[in-house]
Coordinates of C-alpha atoms in Angstrom, one line a residue:
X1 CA 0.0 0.0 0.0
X2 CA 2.8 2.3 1.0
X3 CA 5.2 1.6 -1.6
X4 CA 3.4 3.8 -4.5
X5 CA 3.6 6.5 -2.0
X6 CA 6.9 6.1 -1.5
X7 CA 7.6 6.3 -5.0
X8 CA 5.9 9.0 -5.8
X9 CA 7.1 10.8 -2.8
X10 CA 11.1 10.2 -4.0
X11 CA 9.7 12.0 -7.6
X12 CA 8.5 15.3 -5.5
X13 CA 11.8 15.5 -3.6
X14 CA 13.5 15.1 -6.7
X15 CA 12.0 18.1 -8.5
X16 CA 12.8 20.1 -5.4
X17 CA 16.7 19.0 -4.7
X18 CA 18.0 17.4 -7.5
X19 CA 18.8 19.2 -10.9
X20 CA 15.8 18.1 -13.1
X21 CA 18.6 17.1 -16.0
X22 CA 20.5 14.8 -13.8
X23 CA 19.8 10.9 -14.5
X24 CA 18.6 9.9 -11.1
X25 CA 16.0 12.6 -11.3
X26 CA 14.9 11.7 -14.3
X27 CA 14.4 8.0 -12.7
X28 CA 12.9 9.0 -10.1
X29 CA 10.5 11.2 -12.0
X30 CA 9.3 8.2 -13.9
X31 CA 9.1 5.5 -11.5
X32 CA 7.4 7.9 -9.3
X33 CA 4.8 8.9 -11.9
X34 CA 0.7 7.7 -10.4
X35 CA 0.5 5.3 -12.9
X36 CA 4.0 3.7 -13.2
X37 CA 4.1 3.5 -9.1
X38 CA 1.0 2.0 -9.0
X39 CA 1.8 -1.0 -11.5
X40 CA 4.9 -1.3 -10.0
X41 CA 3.2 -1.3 -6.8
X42 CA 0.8 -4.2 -8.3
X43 CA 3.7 -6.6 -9.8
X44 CA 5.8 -6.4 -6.4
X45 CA 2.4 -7.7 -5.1
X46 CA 2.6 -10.6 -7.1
X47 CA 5.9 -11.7 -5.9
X48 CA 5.6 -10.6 -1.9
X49 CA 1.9 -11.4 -1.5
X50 CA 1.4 -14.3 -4.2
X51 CA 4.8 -16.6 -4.8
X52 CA 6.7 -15.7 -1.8
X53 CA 3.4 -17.3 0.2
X54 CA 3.5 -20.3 -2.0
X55 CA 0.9 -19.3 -4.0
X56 CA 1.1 -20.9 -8.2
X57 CA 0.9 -18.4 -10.7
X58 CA -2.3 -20.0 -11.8
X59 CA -3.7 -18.9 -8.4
X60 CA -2.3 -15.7 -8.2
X61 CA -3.8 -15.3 -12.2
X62 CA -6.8 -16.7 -10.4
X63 CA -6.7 -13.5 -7.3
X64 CA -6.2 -11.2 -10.1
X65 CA -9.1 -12.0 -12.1
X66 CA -11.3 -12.2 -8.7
X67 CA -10.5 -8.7 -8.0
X68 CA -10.8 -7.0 -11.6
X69 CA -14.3 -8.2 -11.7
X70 CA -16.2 -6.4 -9.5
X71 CA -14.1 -2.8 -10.5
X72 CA -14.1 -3.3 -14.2
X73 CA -18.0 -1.8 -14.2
X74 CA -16.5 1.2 -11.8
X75 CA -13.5 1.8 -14.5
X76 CA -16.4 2.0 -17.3
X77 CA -18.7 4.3 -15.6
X78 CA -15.9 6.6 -14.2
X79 CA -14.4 6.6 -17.8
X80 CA -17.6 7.5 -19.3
X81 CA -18.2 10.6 -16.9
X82 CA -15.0 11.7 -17.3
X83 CA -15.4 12.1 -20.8
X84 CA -18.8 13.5 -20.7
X85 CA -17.2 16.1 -18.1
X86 CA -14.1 16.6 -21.2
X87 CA -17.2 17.6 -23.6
X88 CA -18.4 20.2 -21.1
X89 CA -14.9 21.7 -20.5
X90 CA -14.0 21.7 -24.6
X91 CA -17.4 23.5 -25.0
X92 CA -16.6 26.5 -23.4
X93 CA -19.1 26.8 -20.6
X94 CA -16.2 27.2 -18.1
X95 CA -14.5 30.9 -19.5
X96 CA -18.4 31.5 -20.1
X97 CA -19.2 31.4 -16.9
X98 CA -15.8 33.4 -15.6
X99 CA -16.6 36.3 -18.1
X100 CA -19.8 36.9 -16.7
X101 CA -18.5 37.2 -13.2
X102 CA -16.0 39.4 -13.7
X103 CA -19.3 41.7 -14.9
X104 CA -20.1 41.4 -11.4
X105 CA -19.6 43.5 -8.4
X106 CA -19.5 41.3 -5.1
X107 CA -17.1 40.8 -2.6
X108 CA -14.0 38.4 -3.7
X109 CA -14.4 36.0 -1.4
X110 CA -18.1 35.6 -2.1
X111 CA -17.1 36.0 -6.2
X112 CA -14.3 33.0 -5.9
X113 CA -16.7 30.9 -4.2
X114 CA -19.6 31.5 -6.7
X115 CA -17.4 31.1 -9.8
X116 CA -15.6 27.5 -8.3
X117 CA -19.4 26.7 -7.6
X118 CA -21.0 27.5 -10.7
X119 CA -17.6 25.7 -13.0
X120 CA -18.0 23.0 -10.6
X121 CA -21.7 22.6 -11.2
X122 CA -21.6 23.0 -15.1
X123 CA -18.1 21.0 -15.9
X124 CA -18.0 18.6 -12.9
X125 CA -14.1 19.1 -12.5
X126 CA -13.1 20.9 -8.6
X127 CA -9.3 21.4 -10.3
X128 CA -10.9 23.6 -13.4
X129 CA -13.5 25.2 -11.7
X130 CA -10.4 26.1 -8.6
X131 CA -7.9 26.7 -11.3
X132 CA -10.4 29.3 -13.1
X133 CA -12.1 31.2 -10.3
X134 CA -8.4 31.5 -8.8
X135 CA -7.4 33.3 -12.0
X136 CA -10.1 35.7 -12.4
X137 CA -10.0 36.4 -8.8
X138 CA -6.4 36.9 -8.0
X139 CA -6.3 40.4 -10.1
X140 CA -9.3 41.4 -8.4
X141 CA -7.9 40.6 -5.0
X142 CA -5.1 42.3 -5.5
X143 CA -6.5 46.0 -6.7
X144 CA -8.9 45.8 -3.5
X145 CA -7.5 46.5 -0.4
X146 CA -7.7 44.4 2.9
X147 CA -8.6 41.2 1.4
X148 CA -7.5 38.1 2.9
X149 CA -5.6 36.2 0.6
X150 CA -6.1 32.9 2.9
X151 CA -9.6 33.2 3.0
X152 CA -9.8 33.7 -0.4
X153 CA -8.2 30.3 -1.8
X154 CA -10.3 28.5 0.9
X155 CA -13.2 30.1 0.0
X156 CA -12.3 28.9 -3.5
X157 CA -11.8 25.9 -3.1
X158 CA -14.9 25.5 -0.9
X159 CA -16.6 26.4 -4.4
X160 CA -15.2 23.9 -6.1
X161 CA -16.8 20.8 -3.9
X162 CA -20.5 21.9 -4.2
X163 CA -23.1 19.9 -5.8
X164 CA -21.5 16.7 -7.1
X165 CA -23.4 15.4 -9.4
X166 CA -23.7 13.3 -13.3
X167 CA -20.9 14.9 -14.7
X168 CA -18.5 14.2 -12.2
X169 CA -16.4 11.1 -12.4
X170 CA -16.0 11.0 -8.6
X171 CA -20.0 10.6 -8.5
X172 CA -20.0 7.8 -10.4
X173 CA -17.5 6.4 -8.4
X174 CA -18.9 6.6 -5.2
X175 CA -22.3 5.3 -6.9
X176 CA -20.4 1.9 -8.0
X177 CA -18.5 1.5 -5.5
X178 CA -20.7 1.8 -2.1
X179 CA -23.7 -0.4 -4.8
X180 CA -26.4 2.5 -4.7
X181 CA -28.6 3.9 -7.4
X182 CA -28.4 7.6 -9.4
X183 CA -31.3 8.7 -6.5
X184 CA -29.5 7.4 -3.3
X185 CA -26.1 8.8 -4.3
X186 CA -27.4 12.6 -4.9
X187 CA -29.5 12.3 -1.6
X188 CA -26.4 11.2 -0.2
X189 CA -22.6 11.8 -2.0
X190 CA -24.0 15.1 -3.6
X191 CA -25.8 16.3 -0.2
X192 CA -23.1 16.0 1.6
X193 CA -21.0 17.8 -0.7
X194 CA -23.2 20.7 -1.0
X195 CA -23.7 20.9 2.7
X196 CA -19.8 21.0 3.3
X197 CA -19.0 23.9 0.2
X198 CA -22.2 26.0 1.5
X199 CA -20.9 25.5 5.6
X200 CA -17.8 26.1 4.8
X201 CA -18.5 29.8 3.0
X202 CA -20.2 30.7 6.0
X203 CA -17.0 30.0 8.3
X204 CA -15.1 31.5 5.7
X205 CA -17.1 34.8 6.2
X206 CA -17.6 34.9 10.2
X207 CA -13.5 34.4 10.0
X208 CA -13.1 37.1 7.5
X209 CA -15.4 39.7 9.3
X210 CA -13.3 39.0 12.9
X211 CA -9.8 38.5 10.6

C-alpha cells in the first residue's frame, strides 16, 4: 500500500533537490509517476503477496481475475463521466461562466466561491473550476484593499466541492462503489458535498469579518 507513495514521494523531492537534467531525477521522476508506481506497486504484489506465500501463478492469475471483476463496471462508468465532463470543459461553458463574473460587483471571497461553484456545477471538474475562479480572482484581490488572501483560496476551493453530481467522475465512483442507485447517491454523496462547500462559506465569512 505504501510503496506507490513512497515512489511518488522520492519523484517530488527530486523536483525540489536534484537538478531536473541529472539521470537519477529523471528515474525518479518516472518511476514515481501515479500510474507507473502504482503498476509497479501491483507486480511487487505478485511476488511478496502471491509466490513468496507459496501461492502458483495459476492462483495468483486466479486472485487477479477475482479482483478485476467487480471494479471493471467502476472503471467503465468513471471513464464515461469523465469524458462527458471533457465535452463540457472543450465546450466552453467554463470561461463563459468566468466572463460573466468578472461583470459582477461582489465581494472576492463571495465572487471566488460562486465562480468554483457555478464551473463545478456545469463542468463537474473541482481542479478547473479552482484553477479558473483563482485566475479571475487573483487580479481582483489584489487591486482591493484588505482582502484576505487565505480566505480567499479556501473560499475557492470551498466552491469547487458543491453539488456533485452526473458529470462528475467522482459521482460515479462513489455510486459503484458503495452499490447504490443515481437517486441514493445525490440524496447522499452530492448532499453531503453541497452541505460541506455552503458551511464552509459561511466560516469562511464569520472568520473574514473578525480576521
Amino acid at each position: 500500500i505504501l510503496l506507490p507513495v513512497f515512489l511518488m514521494l522520492g519523484a517530488s523531492i527530486a523536483e525540489v533537490g536534484l537538478s531536473k537534467t541529472s539521470q537519477l531525477a529523471q528515474v525518479l521522476h518516472f518511476i514515481g509517476d501515479p500510474i507507473v508506481a502504482l503498476l509497479i506497486a501491483t507486480i511487487y504484489s505478485f511476488f511478496s503477496l502471491g509466490y513468496a506465500k507459496g501461492f502458483s501463478k495459476d492462483k495468483v492469475l486466479q486472485f487477479t481475475n477475482d479482483c478485476l471483476g467487480p471494479i471493471a463496471n467502476i472503471l467503465l462508468v468513471i471513464g464515461a463521466g469523465g469524458a462527458f465532463n471533457k465535452v463540457l470543459l472543450d465546450s466552453g461553458i467554463g470561461t463563459t461562466i468566468a466572463e460573466m463574473a468578472k461583470e459582477s460587483h461582489i465581494s472576492p471571497i463571495l465572487l471566488g466561491w460562486g465562480i468554483a461553484a457555478l464551473i463545478r456545477i456545469a463542468t463537474g471538474s473541482a481542479t478547473v473550476s479552482m484553477m479558473t475562479a483563482a485566475g479571475i480572482v487573483a487580479p481582483i484581490a489584489a487591486s482591493t484593499p484588505g482582502v484576505n488572501v487565505e480566505l480567499l483560496a479556501l473560499a475557492t476551493g470551498a466552491g469547487s466541492l458543491i453539488l456533485s453530481h452526473v458529470n462528475d467522475s467522482g459521482f460515479w465512483m462513489i455510486k459503484e462503489y458503495f452499490g447504490m442507485t443515481v437517486k441514493e447517491t445525490l440524496l447522499t454523496w452530492t448532499a453531503m458535498e453541497t452541505i460541506l462547500s455552503v458551511v464552509a462559506l459561511g466560516l469562511i465569512s464569520l472568520l473574514n469579518i473578525f480576521a
